[in-house]
Amino acid sequence: VHSLSSRVGHGWLHKRLAAWRLRRAMAALAPYDLVVSTLPFADEVAHLARLPRYWCRIANTLSVEVDALACTDARKAARRLARYRRLYAAHSLIAVSHGVADDLRQQLQLSSRIEIIPNPFDRSTIAAAACVPVPRLPVRPYVIHVGRFAAQKRHDLLLDAWAQLDTDRLLVLLTAPNAKLDALIKQRGLDGRVVVAGFQSNPYPWIAQADLLVLCSDH
């Protein structure tokens, strides 16, 4: 379901067209034991498709997302909160952490069934991937951040902090090149101190060789 979001629009009609396609696809796969979707667009499409034995996986503290939106558009934030409450009150939920589950119960005030299933990690596979040689690793000691360039990830906050640090380490950003990101780096006088290394299908060698992995997301 999640992959649909990259191929169709997010408007009223597009969601319903995606739901019709999903119903047809799932009918061809039946019988199945369980359907799980993740991220709000996919959750809405699956909801509209009226799939049986369907759970939503919640990976973010949704109230923090709504609060951040309220800083710029209070009406839009109220509509999003109402939409989340309608959608997730109708289904059983999987939370990726106790914090996410608490947010759903206390802030969104949901009484849905909520099960906590943390994200799994295959440690042996990750360890093997971290040992793959990478010719482009920085020679200088570095700190690394992994994440797409999006408001939620707060590259601006990270760059503000980095500009205040007295260090000879590089800041390496594993994200696709972006003109707006380049402008943020230049505005803070960080040319030569920050490297935009691009998206890496295997980020583990980069992480393994870093002095520090930093996370600065809002939620």
mmCIF file of C-alpha atoms in Angstrom:
data_model
loop_
_atom_site.group_PDB
_atom_site.id
_atom_site.type_symbol
_atom_site.label_atom_id
_atom_site.label_comp_id
_atom_site.label_asym_id
_atom_site.label_seq_id
_atom_site.Cartn_x
_atom_site.Cartn_y
_atom_site.Cartn_z
ATOM 1 C CA VAL A 1 0.000 0.000 0.000
ATOM 2 C CA HIS A 2 2.801 2.365 0.930
ATOM 3 C CA SER A 3 4.305 2.195 -2.579
ATOM 4 C CA LEU A 4 1.086 3.626 -4.031
ATOM 5 C CA SER A 5 1.937 7.041 -2.585
ATOM 6 C CA SER A 6 4.814 7.505 -5.020
ATOM 7 C CA ARG A 7 2.645 6.765 -8.070
ATOM 8 C CA VAL A 8 -0.645 8.593 -7.521
ATOM 9 C CA GLY A 9 -1.764 12.007 -6.359
ATOM 10 C CA HIS A 10 -2.945 12.665 -2.822
ATOM 11 C CA GLY A 11 -6.266 14.354 -3.631
ATOM 12 C CA TRP A 12 -9.810 13.148 -2.865
ATOM 13 C CA LEU A 13 -10.280 11.394 -6.224
ATOM 14 C CA HIS A 14 -6.769 9.931 -6.341
ATOM 15 C CA LYS A 15 -7.170 8.293 -2.939
ATOM 16 C CA ARG A 16 -10.389 6.631 -4.001
ATOM 17 C CA LEU A 17 -8.890 5.438 -7.265
ATOM 18 C CA ALA A 18 -5.970 3.979 -5.311
ATOM 19 C CA ALA A 19 -8.431 2.291 -2.924
ATOM 20 C CA TRP A 20 -10.290 0.703 -5.865
ATOM 21 C CA ARG A 21 -6.995 -0.613 -7.247
ATOM 22 C CA LEU A 22 -6.020 -1.918 -3.827
ATOM 23 C CA ARG A 23 -9.312 -3.776 -3.398
ATOM 24 C CA ARG A 24 -8.783 -5.505 -6.741
ATOM 25 C CA ALA A 25 -5.184 -6.391 -5.889
ATOM 26 C CA MET A 26 -6.098 -7.785 -2.477
ATOM 27 C CA ALA A 27 -8.965 -9.805 -3.933
ATOM 28 C CA ALA A 28 -6.434 -11.504 -6.206
ATOM 29 C CA LEU A 29 -4.212 -12.288 -3.194
ATOM 30 C CA ALA A 30 -6.973 -13.684 -0.979
ATOM 31 C CA PRO A 31 -7.057 -15.498 1.317
ATOM 32 C CA TYR A 32 -4.640 -13.607 3.567
ATOM 33 C CA ASP A 33 -4.302 -13.393 7.331
ATOM 34 C CA LEU A 34 -3.503 -9.733 7.920
ATOM 35 C CA VAL A 35 -2.977 -6.406 6.136
ATOM 36 C CA VAL A 36 -0.702 -3.751 7.657
ATOM 37 C CA SER A 37 -0.141 -0.292 6.199
ATOM 38 C CA THR A 38 2.200 2.463 7.331
ATOM 39 C CA LEU A 39 2.116 6.268 6.961
ATOM 40 C CA PRO A 40 -1.119 8.275 6.754
ATOM 41 C CA PHE A 41 -1.621 8.230 2.967
ATOM 42 C CA ALA A 42 -1.408 4.451 2.778
ATOM 43 C CA ASP A 43 -3.563 4.176 5.910
ATOM 44 C CA GLU A 44 -6.280 6.314 4.321
ATOM 45 C CA VAL A 45 -6.214 4.324 1.088
ATOM 46 C CA ALA A 46 -6.511 1.022 2.937
ATOM 47 C CA HIS A 47 -9.307 2.487 5.072
ATOM 48 C CA LEU A 48 -11.226 3.559 1.974
ATOM 49 C CA ALA A 49 -10.679 0.110 0.461
ATOM 50 C CA ARG A 50 -12.544 -1.380 3.464
ATOM 51 C CA LEU A 51 -10.091 -4.235 3.784
ATOM 52 C CA PRO A 52 -10.787 -6.941 6.354
ATOM 53 C CA ARG A 53 -8.224 -7.847 9.036
ATOM 54 C CA TYR A 54 -6.486 -4.513 8.581
ATOM 55 C CA TRP A 55 -4.111 -2.757 11.020
ATOM 56 C CA CYS A 56 -2.331 0.615 10.795
ATOM 57 C CA ARG A 57 1.317 0.880 11.836
ATOM 58 C CA ILE A 58 2.060 4.248 13.466
ATOM 59 C CA ALA A 59 5.710 5.288 13.320
ATOM 60 C CA ASN A 60 5.522 8.917 14.512
ATOM 61 C CA THR A 61 4.226 10.870 17.499
ATOM 62 C CA LEU A 62 1.352 12.348 15.527
ATOM 63 C CA SER A 63 0.472 15.038 18.065
ATOM 64 C CA VAL A 64 3.945 16.584 17.696
ATOM 65 C CA GLU A 65 3.428 16.723 13.943
ATOM 66 C CA VAL A 66 0.094 18.474 14.468
ATOM 67 C CA ASP A 67 1.595 20.912 16.983
ATOM 68 C CA ALA A 68 4.359 21.827 14.548
ATOM 69 C CA LEU A 69 1.788 22.466 11.815
ATOM 70 C CA ALA A 70 -0.241 24.642 14.196
ATOM 71 C CA CYS A 71 2.672 27.083 14.413
ATOM 72 C CA THR A 72 2.057 28.066 10.781
ATOM 73 C CA ASP A 73 -1.581 27.148 10.104
ATOM 74 C CA ALA A 74 -3.872 26.492 13.069
ATOM 75 C CA ARG A 75 -6.883 25.583 10.917
ATOM 76 C CA LYS A 76 -4.931 23.063 8.882
ATOM 77 C CA ALA A 77 -3.578 21.556 12.094
ATOM 78 C CA ALA A 78 -7.102 21.191 13.505
ATOM 79 C CA ARG A 79 -8.289 19.490 10.306
ATOM 80 C CA ARG A 80 -5.358 17.086 10.355
ATOM 81 C CA LEU A 81 -5.940 16.178 13.996
ATOM 82 C CA ALA A 82 -9.616 15.527 13.285
ATOM 83 C CA ARG A 83 -8.707 13.386 10.269
ATOM 84 C CA TYR A 84 -6.213 11.341 12.275
ATOM 85 C CA ARG A 85 -8.749 10.770 15.048
ATOM 86 C CA ARG A 86 -11.440 9.619 12.593
ATOM 87 C CA LEU A 87 -9.061 7.351 10.706
ATOM 88 C CA TYR A 88 -7.244 5.708 13.580
ATOM 89 C CA ALA A 89 -10.273 5.358 15.846
ATOM 90 C CA ALA A 90 -11.658 2.956 13.237
ATOM 91 C CA HIS A 91 -8.790 0.459 13.261
ATOM 92 C CA SER A 92 -6.463 -1.577 15.417
ATOM 93 C CA LEU A 93 -3.042 0.019 15.628
ATOM 94 C CA ILE A 94 0.597 -1.049 15.826
ATOM 95 C CA ALA A 95 2.850 1.469 17.593
ATOM 96 C CA VAL A 96 6.608 1.257 17.065
ATOM 97 C CA SER A 97 7.348 2.338 20.652
ATOM 98 C CA HIS A 98 5.734 2.938 24.042
ATOM 99 C CA GLY A 99 6.086 6.679 23.401
ATOM 100 C CA VAL A 100 4.081 6.441 20.183
ATOM 101 C CA ALA A 101 1.424 4.344 21.938
ATOM 102 C CA ASP A 102 1.184 6.861 24.780
ATOM 103 C CA ASP A 103 0.828 9.692 22.272
ATOM 104 C CA LEU A 104 -2.040 7.905 20.532
ATOM 105 C CA ARG A 105 -3.860 7.249 23.798
ATOM 106 C CA GLN A 106 -3.217 10.496 25.663
ATOM 107 C CA GLN A 107 -2.859 13.185 22.993
ATOM 108 C CA LEU A 108 -5.071 11.817 20.213
ATOM 109 C CA GLN A 109 -7.383 10.299 22.857
ATOM 110 C CA LEU A 110 -7.865 7.061 20.946
ATOM 111 C CA SER A 111 -9.464 4.011 22.536
ATOM 112 C CA SER A 112 -8.480 1.700 19.659
ATOM 113 C CA ARG A 113 -6.628 -1.526 20.323
ATOM 114 C CA ILE A 114 -2.914 -0.670 20.293
ATOM 115 C CA GLU A 115 -0.108 -3.225 20.212
ATOM 116 C CA ILE A 116 3.554 -2.196 20.561
ATOM 117 C CA ILE A 117 5.960 -3.814 18.095
ATOM 118 C CA PRO A 118 9.384 -2.098 17.981
ATOM 119 C CA ASN A 119 11.205 -1.961 14.648
ATOM 120 C CA PRO A 120 13.246 -5.154 14.163
ATOM 121 C CA PHE A 121 16.972 -5.183 13.441
ATOM 122 C CA ASP A 122 18.945 -8.000 11.831
ATOM 123 C CA ARG A 123 22.220 -7.368 13.635
ATOM 124 C CA SER A 124 24.300 -9.872 11.658
ATOM 125 C CA THR A 125 23.164 -8.429 8.323
ATOM 126 C CA ILE A 126 23.851 -4.873 9.489
ATOM 127 C CA ALA A 127 27.318 -5.855 10.782
ATOM 128 C CA ALA A 128 28.155 -7.477 7.441
ATOM 129 C CA ALA A 129 26.881 -4.439 5.500
ATOM 130 C CA ALA A 130 29.009 -2.132 7.666
ATOM 131 C CA CYS A 131 32.158 -3.962 6.537
ATOM 132 C CA VAL A 132 31.590 -3.388 2.811
ATOM 133 C CA PRO A 133 34.447 -1.206 1.449
ATOM 134 C CA VAL A 134 33.420 2.335 0.462
ATOM 135 C CA PRO A 135 35.974 4.326 -1.539
ATOM 136 C CA ARG A 136 34.423 7.738 -0.835
ATOM 137 C CA LEU A 137 34.531 7.781 2.953
ATOM 138 C CA PRO A 138 36.044 11.002 4.342
ATOM 139 C CA VAL A 139 39.633 10.824 5.527
ATOM 140 C CA ARG A 140 39.026 13.394 8.268
ATOM 141 C CA PRO A 141 37.099 12.437 11.423
ATOM 142 C CA TYR A 142 33.407 13.169 10.950
ATOM 143 C CA VAL A 143 29.946 13.287 12.478
ATOM 144 C CA ILE A 144 27.091 11.862 10.405
ATOM 145 C CA HIS A 145 23.396 12.553 9.914
ATOM 146 C CA VAL A 146 21.193 10.191 7.885
ATOM 147 C CA GLY A 147 17.837 11.426 6.582
ATOM 148 C CA ARG A 148 16.038 13.006 3.669
ATOM 149 C CA PHE A 149 15.991 16.787 3.381
ATOM 150 C CA ALA A 150 12.574 17.580 4.865
ATOM 151 C CA ALA A 151 11.303 20.032 7.474
ATOM 152 C CA GLN A 152 10.706 17.258 10.030
ATOM 153 C CA LYS A 153 14.396 16.238 9.918
ATOM 154 C CA ARG A 154 15.545 19.746 10.995
ATOM 155 C CA HIS A 155 18.727 20.127 8.976
ATOM 156 C CA ASP A 156 18.446 23.836 9.789
ATOM 157 C CA LEU A 157 18.743 23.117 13.520
ATOM 158 C CA LEU A 158 21.678 20.784 12.966
ATOM 159 C CA LEU A 159 23.519 23.346 10.834
ATOM 160 C CA ASP A 160 22.850 26.110 13.398
ATOM 161 C CA ALA A 161 24.427 23.914 16.089
ATOM 162 C CA TRP A 162 27.341 22.934 13.859
ATOM 163 C CA ALA A 163 28.130 26.581 13.118
ATOM 164 C CA GLN A 164 28.623 27.154 16.859
ATOM 165 C CA LEU A 165 30.989 24.215 17.379
ATOM 166 C CA ASP A 166 34.754 24.649 17.499
ATOM 167 C CA THR A 167 35.786 21.377 15.849
ATOM 168 C CA ASP A 168 37.891 20.210 12.946
ATOM 169 C CA ARG A 169 35.506 17.333 12.237
ATOM 170 C CA LEU A 170 33.360 17.243 9.136
ATOM 171 C CA LEU A 171 29.592 17.037 9.246
ATOM 172 C CA VAL A 172 28.516 14.441 6.682
ATOM 173 C CA LEU A 173 24.896 14.476 5.503
ATOM 174 C CA LEU A 174 23.620 11.301 3.864
ATOM 175 C CA THR A 175 20.871 12.917 1.826
ATOM 176 C CA ALA A 176 20.295 13.699 -1.828
ATOM 177 C CA PRO A 177 21.800 16.987 -3.060
ATOM 178 C CA ASN A 178 19.353 19.868 -2.807
ATOM 179 C CA ALA A 179 19.738 23.536 -3.741
ATOM 180 C CA LYS A 180 17.870 24.690 -0.613
ATOM 181 C CA LEU A 181 20.152 22.601 1.575
ATOM 182 C CA ASP A 182 23.208 24.047 -0.183
ATOM 183 C CA ALA A 183 21.837 27.529 0.536
ATOM 184 C CA LEU A 184 21.428 26.734 4.257
ATOM 185 C CA ILE A 185 25.040 25.557 4.396
ATOM 186 C CA LYS A 186 26.336 28.641 2.596
ATOM 187 C CA GLN A 187 24.258 31.060 4.692
ATOM 188 C CA ARG A 188 25.939 29.727 7.838
ATOM 189 C CA GLY A 189 29.446 29.918 6.393
ATOM 190 C CA LEU A 190 29.868 26.146 6.561
ATOM 191 C CA ASP A 191 31.423 25.555 3.144
ATOM 192 C CA GLY A 192 34.250 23.088 3.651
ATOM 193 C CA ARG A 193 32.868 21.936 7.012
ATOM 194 C CA VAL A 194 29.782 20.102 5.720
ATOM 195 C CA VAL A 195 29.688 17.371 3.060
ATOM 196 C CA VAL A 196 26.450 16.367 1.319
ATOM 197 C CA ALA A 197 27.310 12.778 0.436
ATOM 198 C CA GLY A 198 24.022 11.894 -1.297
ATOM 199 C CA PHE A 199 21.623 9.027 -0.689
ATOM 200 C CA GLN A 200 23.412 5.759 0.120
ATOM 201 C CA SER A 201 21.657 2.430 -0.383
ATOM 202 C CA ASN A 202 24.077 1.039 2.215
ATOM 203 C CA PRO A 203 24.645 3.707 4.876
ATOM 204 C CA TYR A 204 26.214 1.348 7.412
ATOM 205 C CA PRO A 205 29.924 1.741 6.461
ATOM 206 C CA TRP A 206 29.455 5.520 6.697
ATOM 207 C CA ILE A 207 27.808 5.202 10.122
ATOM 208 C CA ALA A 208 30.352 2.679 11.417
ATOM 209 C CA GLN A 209 33.311 4.953 10.664
ATOM 210 C CA ALA A 210 31.743 8.109 12.110
ATOM 211 C CA ASP A 211 32.649 9.504 15.531
ATOM 212 C CA LEU A 212 28.994 10.227 16.177
ATOM 213 C CA LEU A 213 25.567 9.640 14.619
ATOM 214 C CA VAL A 214 23.265 12.597 15.271
ATOM 215 C CA LEU A 215 19.452 12.653 15.160
ATOM 216 C CA CYS A 216 17.688 16.029 15.264
ATOM 217 C CA SER A 217 14.180 15.311 13.970
ATOM 218 C CA ASP A 218 11.215 17.099 15.549
ATOM 219 C CA HIS A 219 9.201 13.879 15.706
#
